[in-house]
Amino acid sequence: MKNIVLFASGSGTNVENCIRYFQNSSVAKVVAVFSNNPNAKVLERAKTYEIPSVVFSKEALSSEELLLKIKGFQPDLIVLAGFLLRFPENIITSYPNKIINIHPALLPKYGGKGMYGMNVHRAVIENKEPETGITIHFVNEHYDEGNIIFQKKVSLAGNESPEDVAEKVHELEQTHFPAIIEKLLNTKS
């Protein structure tokens, strides 16, 4: 059985989806949720499923203490699901090719600092993109620049609001994210 540690900063719908997906899995289980936001709804979601959660400050993200807490859960995969801070090098170095992120756009478009959530969807609309989607990628020391694992596209009609785009992207996230995590864990030794 492989261990998944999730990081999130907000509401945690993708986290909850992953928890539910792996609840009765023989492949993996979610063993912890980490958040930099003590008021994040994701913490309530973790509590509902009796998943341990760890709250830390932005300043503590690159601390040795946080790395030790992560190591205590023995993760086979660290999954960023709506985590808004740049991941620190000491954790990336400790878990090479074992940290992934989901991004609400087709990278390399609309990635980088500040490009998350509605910021991405507004940019897609403003640039009259004919399609958008999700990108699941490995995490490296730069925002949204790690090797791409998976992308899924959705067409846009051109009359959508940012909220409409968010809903289409969210459907892709809910459908594909846990399955790609499972596939990745099945291919890792």
mmCIF file with all atom_site columns, C-alpha atoms in Angstrom, residues 10-183:
data_model
loop_
_atom_site.group_PDB
_atom_site.id
_atom_site.type_symbol
_atom_site.label_atom_id
_atom_site.label_alt_id
_atom_site.label_comp_id
_atom_site.label_asym_id
_atom_site.label_entity_id
_atom_site.label_seq_id
_atom_site.pdbx_PDB_ins_code
_atom_site.Cartn_x
_atom_site.Cartn_y
_atom_site.Cartn_z
_atom_site.occupancy
_atom_site.B_iso_or_equiv
_atom_site.pdbx_formal_charge
_atom_site.auth_seq_id
_atom_site.auth_comp_id
_atom_site.auth_asym_id
_atom_site.auth_atom_id
_atom_site.pdbx_PDB_model_num
ATOM 1   C CA . GLY A 1 10  ? -8.154  26.421 -0.100  1.00 0.00 ? 10  GLY A CA 1
ATOM 2   C CA . SER A 1 11  ? -11.470 24.626 -0.255  1.00 0.00 ? 11  SER A CA 1
ATOM 3   C CA . GLY A 1 12  ? -10.035 21.210 -1.067  1.00 0.00 ? 12  GLY A CA 1
ATOM 4   C CA . THR A 1 13  ? -12.521 19.767 -3.546  1.00 0.00 ? 13  THR A CA 1
ATOM 5   C CA . ASN A 1 14  ? -9.695  17.970 -5.361  1.00 0.00 ? 14  ASN A CA 1
ATOM 6   C CA . VAL A 1 15  ? -8.340  16.744 -2.029  1.00 0.00 ? 15  VAL A CA 1
ATOM 7   C CA . GLU A 1 16  ? -11.727 15.346 -1.038  1.00 0.00 ? 16  GLU A CA 1
ATOM 8   C CA . ASN A 1 17  ? -12.074 13.720 -4.445  1.00 0.00 ? 17  ASN A CA 1
ATOM 9   C CA . CYS A 1 18  ? -8.688  12.015 -3.994  1.00 0.00 ? 18  CYS A CA 1
ATOM 10  C CA . ILE A 1 19  ? -9.541  10.904 -0.452  1.00 0.00 ? 19  ILE A CA 1
ATOM 11  C CA . ARG A 1 20  ? -12.800 9.338  -1.643  1.00 0.00 ? 20  ARG A CA 1
ATOM 12  C CA . TYR A 1 21  ? -11.148 7.760  -4.695  1.00 0.00 ? 21  TYR A CA 1
ATOM 13  C CA . PHE A 1 22  ? -8.492  6.004  -2.592  1.00 0.00 ? 22  PHE A CA 1
ATOM 14  C CA . GLN A 1 23  ? -10.707 5.213  0.411   1.00 0.00 ? 23  GLN A CA 1
ATOM 15  C CA . ASN A 1 24  ? -11.142 1.554  -0.536  1.00 0.00 ? 24  ASN A CA 1
ATOM 16  C CA . SER A 1 25  ? -8.146  1.235  -2.832  1.00 0.00 ? 25  SER A CA 1
ATOM 17  C CA . SER A 1 26  ? -5.648  -1.601 -2.667  1.00 0.00 ? 26  SER A CA 1
ATOM 18  C CA . VAL A 1 27  ? -3.054  0.624  -4.385  1.00 0.00 ? 27  VAL A CA 1
ATOM 19  C CA . ALA A 1 28  ? -2.756  3.667  -2.139  1.00 0.00 ? 28  ALA A CA 1
ATOM 20  C CA . LYS A 1 29  ? -4.259  5.708  0.655   1.00 0.00 ? 29  LYS A CA 1
ATOM 21  C CA . VAL A 1 30  ? -4.215  9.370  1.612   1.00 0.00 ? 30  VAL A CA 1
ATOM 22  C CA . VAL A 1 31  ? -2.299  9.547  4.891   1.00 0.00 ? 31  VAL A CA 1
ATOM 23  C CA . ALA A 1 32  ? -2.159  13.315 5.527   1.00 0.00 ? 32  ALA A CA 1
ATOM 24  C CA . VAL A 1 33  ? -3.257  16.738 4.369   1.00 0.00 ? 33  VAL A CA 1
ATOM 25  C CA . PHE A 1 34  ? -0.901  19.694 4.760   1.00 0.00 ? 34  PHE A CA 1
ATOM 26  C CA . SER A 1 35  ? -2.078  23.300 4.496   1.00 0.00 ? 35  SER A CA 1
ATOM 27  C CA . ASN A 1 36  ? -0.525  26.727 4.858   1.00 0.00 ? 36  ASN A CA 1
ATOM 28  C CA . ASN A 1 37  ? -3.961  28.210 5.604   1.00 0.00 ? 37  ASN A CA 1
ATOM 29  C CA . PRO A 1 38  ? -5.367  27.571 9.099   1.00 0.00 ? 38  PRO A CA 1
ATOM 30  C CA . ASN A 1 39  ? -8.832  28.636 7.867   1.00 0.00 ? 39  ASN A CA 1
ATOM 31  C CA . ALA A 1 40  ? -8.878  26.498 4.731   1.00 0.00 ? 40  ALA A CA 1
ATOM 32  C CA . LYS A 1 41  ? -11.977 24.400 4.194   1.00 0.00 ? 41  LYS A CA 1
ATOM 33  C CA . VAL A 1 42  ? -9.693  21.540 3.152   1.00 0.00 ? 42  VAL A CA 1
ATOM 34  C CA . LEU A 1 43  ? -8.930  21.000 6.855   1.00 0.00 ? 43  LEU A CA 1
ATOM 35  C CA . GLU A 1 44  ? -12.627 20.390 7.576   1.00 0.00 ? 44  GLU A CA 1
ATOM 36  C CA . ARG A 1 45  ? -12.763 17.947 4.667   1.00 0.00 ? 45  ARG A CA 1
ATOM 37  C CA . ALA A 1 46  ? -9.734  16.046 6.000   1.00 0.00 ? 46  ALA A CA 1
ATOM 38  C CA . LYS A 1 47  ? -11.294 15.887 9.476   1.00 0.00 ? 47  LYS A CA 1
ATOM 39  C CA . THR A 1 48  ? -14.544 14.485 8.033   1.00 0.00 ? 48  THR A CA 1
ATOM 40  C CA . TYR A 1 49  ? -12.574 11.556 6.593   1.00 0.00 ? 49  TYR A CA 1
ATOM 41  C CA . GLU A 1 50  ? -10.360 11.250 9.696   1.00 0.00 ? 50  GLU A CA 1
ATOM 42  C CA . ILE A 1 51  ? -7.237  12.118 7.724   1.00 0.00 ? 51  ILE A CA 1
ATOM 43  C CA . PRO A 1 52  ? -4.528  13.762 9.852   1.00 0.00 ? 52  PRO A CA 1
ATOM 44  C CA . SER A 1 53  ? -3.795  17.361 8.905   1.00 0.00 ? 53  SER A CA 1
ATOM 45  C CA . VAL A 1 54  ? -0.763  19.562 9.451   1.00 0.00 ? 54  VAL A CA 1
ATOM 46  C CA . VAL A 1 55  ? -1.007  23.356 9.369   1.00 0.00 ? 55  VAL A CA 1
ATOM 47  C CA . PHE A 1 56  ? 2.133   25.390 8.873   1.00 0.00 ? 56  PHE A CA 1
ATOM 48  C CA . SER A 1 57  ? 3.071   28.991 8.144   1.00 0.00 ? 57  SER A CA 1
ATOM 49  C CA . LYS A 1 58  ? 4.488   30.244 4.867   1.00 0.00 ? 58  LYS A CA 1
ATOM 50  C CA . GLU A 1 59  ? 7.779   30.843 6.683   1.00 0.00 ? 59  GLU A CA 1
ATOM 51  C CA . ALA A 1 60  ? 7.878   27.233 7.919   1.00 0.00 ? 60  ALA A CA 1
ATOM 52  C CA . LEU A 1 61  ? 7.398   25.729 4.445   1.00 0.00 ? 61  LEU A CA 1
ATOM 53  C CA . SER A 1 62  ? 11.121  25.280 3.816   1.00 0.00 ? 62  SER A CA 1
ATOM 54  C CA . SER A 1 63  ? 11.958  24.363 7.416   1.00 0.00 ? 63  SER A CA 1
ATOM 55  C CA . GLU A 1 64  ? 13.642  21.145 8.414   1.00 0.00 ? 64  GLU A CA 1
ATOM 56  C CA . GLU A 1 65  ? 10.819  20.639 10.928  1.00 0.00 ? 65  GLU A CA 1
ATOM 57  C CA . LEU A 1 66  ? 8.181   20.513 8.185   1.00 0.00 ? 66  LEU A CA 1
ATOM 58  C CA . LEU A 1 67  ? 10.307  18.163 6.090   1.00 0.00 ? 67  LEU A CA 1
ATOM 59  C CA . LEU A 1 68  ? 10.545  15.832 9.096   1.00 0.00 ? 68  LEU A CA 1
ATOM 60  C CA . LYS A 1 69  ? 6.748   15.921 9.513   1.00 0.00 ? 69  LYS A CA 1
ATOM 61  C CA . ILE A 1 70  ? 6.340   14.977 5.852   1.00 0.00 ? 70  ILE A CA 1
ATOM 62  C CA . LYS A 1 71  ? 8.879   12.163 6.202   1.00 0.00 ? 71  LYS A CA 1
ATOM 63  C CA . GLY A 1 72  ? 6.939   10.883 9.214   1.00 0.00 ? 72  GLY A CA 1
ATOM 64  C CA . PHE A 1 73  ? 4.062   9.990  6.876   1.00 0.00 ? 73  PHE A CA 1
ATOM 65  C CA . GLN A 1 74  ? 6.420   8.071  4.534   1.00 0.00 ? 74  GLN A CA 1
ATOM 66  C CA . PRO A 1 75  ? 4.891   9.402  1.318   1.00 0.00 ? 75  PRO A CA 1
ATOM 67  C CA . ASP A 1 76  ? 5.340   7.563  -1.939  1.00 0.00 ? 76  ASP A CA 1
ATOM 68  C CA . LEU A 1 77  ? 3.811   10.589 -3.656  1.00 0.00 ? 77  LEU A CA 1
ATOM 69  C CA . ILE A 1 78  ? 3.237   14.196 -2.604  1.00 0.00 ? 78  ILE A CA 1
ATOM 70  C CA . VAL A 1 79  ? 0.307   15.759 -4.429  1.00 0.00 ? 79  VAL A CA 1
ATOM 71  C CA . LEU A 1 80  ? -0.289  19.502 -4.676  1.00 0.00 ? 80  LEU A CA 1
ATOM 72  C CA . ALA A 1 81  ? -4.017  20.058 -5.135  1.00 0.00 ? 81  ALA A CA 1
ATOM 73  C CA . GLY A 1 82  ? -4.685  23.764 -5.032  1.00 0.00 ? 82  GLY A CA 1
ATOM 74  C CA . PHE A 1 83  ? -1.527  24.589 -3.105  1.00 0.00 ? 83  PHE A CA 1
ATOM 75  C CA . LEU A 1 84  ? -0.612  28.196 -3.839  1.00 0.00 ? 84  LEU A CA 1
ATOM 76  C CA . LEU A 1 85  ? 2.964   28.562 -2.602  1.00 0.00 ? 85  LEU A CA 1
ATOM 77  C CA . ARG A 1 86  ? 6.122   27.722 -4.513  1.00 0.00 ? 86  ARG A CA 1
ATOM 78  C CA . PHE A 1 87  ? 7.335   24.379 -3.254  1.00 0.00 ? 87  PHE A CA 1
ATOM 79  C CA . PRO A 1 88  ? 10.713  24.552 -1.480  1.00 0.00 ? 88  PRO A CA 1
ATOM 80  C CA . GLU A 1 89  ? 13.868  23.035 -2.839  1.00 0.00 ? 89  GLU A CA 1
ATOM 81  C CA . ASN A 1 90  ? 14.653  21.001 0.301   1.00 0.00 ? 90  ASN A CA 1
ATOM 82  C CA . ILE A 1 91  ? 11.418  18.998 -0.102  1.00 0.00 ? 91  ILE A CA 1
ATOM 83  C CA . ILE A 1 92  ? 11.831  18.681 -3.880  1.00 0.00 ? 92  ILE A CA 1
ATOM 84  C CA . THR A 1 93  ? 15.377  17.384 -3.385  1.00 0.00 ? 93  THR A CA 1
ATOM 85  C CA . SER A 1 94  ? 14.181  14.874 -0.771  1.00 0.00 ? 94  SER A CA 1
ATOM 86  C CA . TYR A 1 95  ? 11.428  13.551 -3.075  1.00 0.00 ? 95  TYR A CA 1
ATOM 87  C CA . PRO A 1 96  ? 12.727  13.684 -6.663  1.00 0.00 ? 96  PRO A CA 1
ATOM 88  C CA . ASN A 1 97  ? 9.983   12.879 -9.199  1.00 0.00 ? 97  ASN A CA 1
ATOM 89  C CA . LYS A 1 98  ? 7.596   12.138 -6.326  1.00 0.00 ? 98  LYS A CA 1
ATOM 90  C CA . ILE A 1 99  ? 5.837   15.505 -6.172  1.00 0.00 ? 99  ILE A CA 1
ATOM 91  C CA . ILE A 1 100 ? 3.089   16.381 -8.629  1.00 0.00 ? 100 ILE A CA 1
ATOM 92  C CA . ASN A 1 101 ? 0.754   19.322 -9.152  1.00 0.00 ? 101 ASN A CA 1
ATOM 93  C CA . ILE A 1 102 ? -2.464  19.925 -11.044 1.00 0.00 ? 102 ILE A CA 1
ATOM 94  C CA . HIS A 1 103 ? -2.778  23.186 -12.961 1.00 0.00 ? 103 HIS A CA 1
ATOM 95  C CA . PRO A 1 104 ? -6.061  24.553 -14.375 1.00 0.00 ? 104 PRO A CA 1
ATOM 96  C CA . ALA A 1 105 ? -4.704  25.307 -17.856 1.00 0.00 ? 105 ALA A CA 1
ATOM 97  C CA . LEU A 1 106 ? -2.762  23.716 -20.668 1.00 0.00 ? 106 LEU A CA 1
ATOM 98  C CA . LEU A 1 107 ? 0.811   24.464 -19.680 1.00 0.00 ? 107 LEU A CA 1
ATOM 99  C CA . PRO A 1 108 ? 3.056   26.105 -20.692 1.00 0.00 ? 108 PRO A CA 1
ATOM 100 C CA . LYS A 1 109 ? 0.272   28.661 -21.230 1.00 0.00 ? 109 LYS A CA 1
ATOM 101 C CA . TYR A 1 110 ? -1.016  30.480 -18.156 1.00 0.00 ? 110 TYR A CA 1
ATOM 102 C CA . GLY A 1 111 ? 1.490   29.142 -15.670 1.00 0.00 ? 111 GLY A CA 1
ATOM 103 C CA . GLY A 1 112 ? 3.733   30.914 -13.216 1.00 0.00 ? 112 GLY A CA 1
ATOM 104 C CA . LYS A 1 113 ? 3.420   32.996 -10.083 1.00 0.00 ? 113 LYS A CA 1
ATOM 105 C CA . GLY A 1 114 ? -0.085  34.283 -9.474  1.00 0.00 ? 114 GLY A CA 1
ATOM 106 C CA . MET A 1 115 ? -1.600  32.045 -12.149 1.00 0.00 ? 115 MET A CA 1
ATOM 107 C CA . TYR A 1 116 ? -4.113  29.963 -10.237 1.00 0.00 ? 116 TYR A CA 1
ATOM 108 C CA . GLY A 1 117 ? -7.876  29.583 -10.057 1.00 0.00 ? 117 GLY A CA 1
ATOM 109 C CA . MET A 1 118 ? -9.939  32.396 -11.497 1.00 0.00 ? 118 MET A CA 1
ATOM 110 C CA . ASN A 1 119 ? -6.799  34.319 -12.539 1.00 0.00 ? 119 ASN A CA 1
ATOM 111 C CA . VAL A 1 120 ? -6.119  31.550 -15.052 1.00 0.00 ? 120 VAL A CA 1
ATOM 112 C CA . HIS A 1 121 ? -9.705  31.322 -16.258 1.00 0.00 ? 121 HIS A CA 1
ATOM 113 C CA . ARG A 1 122 ? -9.971  35.107 -16.767 1.00 0.00 ? 122 ARG A CA 1
ATOM 114 C CA . ALA A 1 123 ? -6.723  35.078 -18.776 1.00 0.00 ? 123 ALA A CA 1
ATOM 115 C CA . VAL A 1 124 ? -8.026  32.238 -20.955 1.00 0.00 ? 124 VAL A CA 1
ATOM 116 C CA . ILE A 1 125 ? -11.217 34.230 -21.681 1.00 0.00 ? 125 ILE A CA 1
ATOM 117 C CA . GLU A 1 126 ? -9.368  37.526 -22.274 1.00 0.00 ? 126 GLU A CA 1
ATOM 118 C CA . ASN A 1 127 ? -7.102  35.838 -24.806 1.00 0.00 ? 127 ASN A CA 1
ATOM 119 C CA . LYS A 1 128 ? -10.069 34.232 -26.585 1.00 0.00 ? 128 LYS A CA 1
ATOM 120 C CA . GLU A 1 129 ? -8.594  30.748 -26.320 1.00 0.00 ? 129 GLU A CA 1
ATOM 121 C CA . PRO A 1 130 ? -10.537 28.084 -28.257 1.00 0.00 ? 130 PRO A CA 1
ATOM 122 C CA . GLU A 1 131 ? -9.740  25.506 -25.571 1.00 0.00 ? 131 GLU A CA 1
ATOM 123 C CA . THR A 1 132 ? -8.377  25.088 -22.087 1.00 0.00 ? 132 THR A CA 1
ATOM 124 C CA . GLY A 1 133 ? -7.914  22.132 -19.786 1.00 0.00 ? 133 GLY A CA 1
ATOM 125 C CA . ILE A 1 134 ? -5.791  20.654 -17.049 1.00 0.00 ? 134 ILE A CA 1
ATOM 126 C CA . THR A 1 135 ? -2.128  19.791 -16.766 1.00 0.00 ? 135 THR A CA 1
ATOM 127 C CA . ILE A 1 136 ? -0.726  17.356 -14.231 1.00 0.00 ? 136 ILE A CA 1
ATOM 128 C CA . HIS A 1 137 ? 3.028   17.782 -13.925 1.00 0.00 ? 137 HIS A CA 1
ATOM 129 C CA . PHE A 1 138 ? 6.009   17.014 -11.760 1.00 0.00 ? 138 PHE A CA 1
ATOM 130 C CA . VAL A 1 139 ? 7.043   19.818 -9.434  1.00 0.00 ? 139 VAL A CA 1
ATOM 131 C CA . ASN A 1 140 ? 10.453  21.422 -9.738  1.00 0.00 ? 140 ASN A CA 1
ATOM 132 C CA . GLU A 1 141 ? 11.928  24.622 -8.292  1.00 0.00 ? 141 GLU A CA 1
ATOM 133 C CA . HIS A 1 142 ? 9.986   26.839 -10.740 1.00 0.00 ? 142 HIS A CA 1
ATOM 134 C CA . TYR A 1 143 ? 6.249   27.493 -10.808 1.00 0.00 ? 143 TYR A CA 1
ATOM 135 C CA . ASP A 1 144 ? 4.517   25.190 -13.295 1.00 0.00 ? 144 ASP A CA 1
ATOM 136 C CA . GLU A 1 145 ? 7.657   24.209 -15.226 1.00 0.00 ? 145 GLU A CA 1
ATOM 137 C CA . GLY A 1 146 ? 8.098   20.554 -14.248 1.00 0.00 ? 146 GLY A CA 1
ATOM 138 C CA . ASN A 1 147 ? 7.769   17.754 -16.785 1.00 0.00 ? 147 ASN A CA 1
ATOM 139 C CA . ILE A 1 148 ? 4.205   17.206 -17.939 1.00 0.00 ? 148 ILE A CA 1
ATOM 140 C CA . ILE A 1 149 ? 2.605   13.872 -16.991 1.00 0.00 ? 149 ILE A CA 1
ATOM 141 C CA . PHE A 1 150 ? -0.891  14.371 -18.437 1.00 0.00 ? 150 PHE A CA 1
ATOM 142 C CA . GLN A 1 151 ? -3.058  16.966 -20.176 1.00 0.00 ? 151 GLN A CA 1
ATOM 143 C CA . LYS A 1 152 ? -6.747  16.929 -21.021 1.00 0.00 ? 152 LYS A CA 1
ATOM 144 C CA . LYS A 1 153 ? -8.437  19.576 -23.167 1.00 0.00 ? 153 LYS A CA 1
ATOM 145 C CA . VAL A 1 154 ? -11.932 20.994 -23.254 1.00 0.00 ? 154 VAL A CA 1
ATOM 146 C CA . SER A 1 155 ? -13.288 23.181 -26.056 1.00 0.00 ? 155 SER A CA 1
ATOM 147 C CA . LEU A 1 156 ? -14.605 26.665 -25.393 1.00 0.00 ? 156 LEU A CA 1
ATOM 148 C CA . ALA A 1 157 ? -17.429 28.232 -27.379 1.00 0.00 ? 157 ALA A CA 1
ATOM 149 C CA . GLY A 1 158 ? -16.202 31.778 -26.843 1.00 0.00 ? 158 GLY A CA 1
ATOM 150 C CA . ASN A 1 159 ? -19.168 32.983 -24.841 1.00 0.00 ? 159 ASN A CA 1
ATOM 151 C CA . GLU A 1 160 ? -18.255 31.440 -21.469 1.00 0.00 ? 160 GLU A CA 1
ATOM 152 C CA . SER A 1 161 ? -17.713 33.423 -18.300 1.00 0.00 ? 161 SER A CA 1
ATOM 153 C CA . PRO A 1 162 ? -14.655 32.703 -16.145 1.00 0.00 ? 162 PRO A CA 1
ATOM 154 C CA . GLU A 1 163 ? -17.024 30.781 -13.854 1.00 0.00 ? 163 GLU A CA 1
ATOM 155 C CA . ASP A 1 164 ? -18.195 28.633 -16.784 1.00 0.00 ? 164 ASP A CA 1
ATOM 156 C CA . VAL A 1 165 ? -14.582 27.872 -17.673 1.00 0.00 ? 165 VAL A CA 1
ATOM 157 C CA . ALA A 1 166 ? -13.835 27.045 -14.032 1.00 0.00 ? 166 ALA A CA 1
ATOM 158 C CA . GLU A 1 167 ? -16.712 24.554 -14.005 1.00 0.00 ? 167 GLU A CA 1
ATOM 159 C CA . LYS A 1 168 ? -15.487 22.826 -17.182 1.00 0.00 ? 168 LYS A CA 1
ATOM 160 C CA . VAL A 1 169 ? -11.941 22.608 -15.812 1.00 0.00 ? 169 VAL A CA 1
ATOM 161 C CA . HIS A 1 170 ? -13.187 21.365 -12.441 1.00 0.00 ? 170 HIS A CA 1
ATOM 162 C CA . GLU A 1 171 ? -15.039 18.514 -14.156 1.00 0.00 ? 171 GLU A CA 1
ATOM 163 C CA . LEU A 1 172 ? -11.776 17.481 -15.845 1.00 0.00 ? 172 LEU A CA 1
ATOM 164 C CA . GLU A 1 173 ? -9.925  17.662 -12.523 1.00 0.00 ? 173 GLU A CA 1
ATOM 165 C CA . GLN A 1 174 ? -12.518 15.517 -10.757 1.00 0.00 ? 174 GLN A CA 1
ATOM 166 C CA . THR A 1 175 ? -12.558 12.931 -13.534 1.00 0.00 ? 175 THR A CA 1
ATOM 167 C CA . HIS A 1 176 ? -8.846  12.581 -14.248 1.00 0.00 ? 176 HIS A CA 1
ATOM 168 C CA . PHE A 1 177 ? -6.719  13.652 -11.271 1.00 0.00 ? 177 PHE A CA 1
ATOM 169 C CA . PRO A 1 178 ? -7.169  10.615 -8.974  1.00 0.00 ? 178 PRO A CA 1
ATOM 170 C CA . ALA A 1 179 ? -6.918  8.176  -11.886 1.00 0.00 ? 179 ALA A CA 1
ATOM 171 C CA . ILE A 1 180 ? -3.611  9.708  -13.018 1.00 0.00 ? 180 ILE A CA 1
ATOM 172 C CA . ILE A 1 181 ? -2.316  9.588  -9.436  1.00 0.00 ? 181 ILE A CA 1
ATOM 173 C CA . GLU A 1 182 ? -3.209  5.893  -9.288  1.00 0.00 ? 182 GLU A CA 1
ATOM 174 C CA . LYS A 1 183 ? -1.603  5.196  -12.648 1.00 0.00 ? 183 LYS A CA 1
#
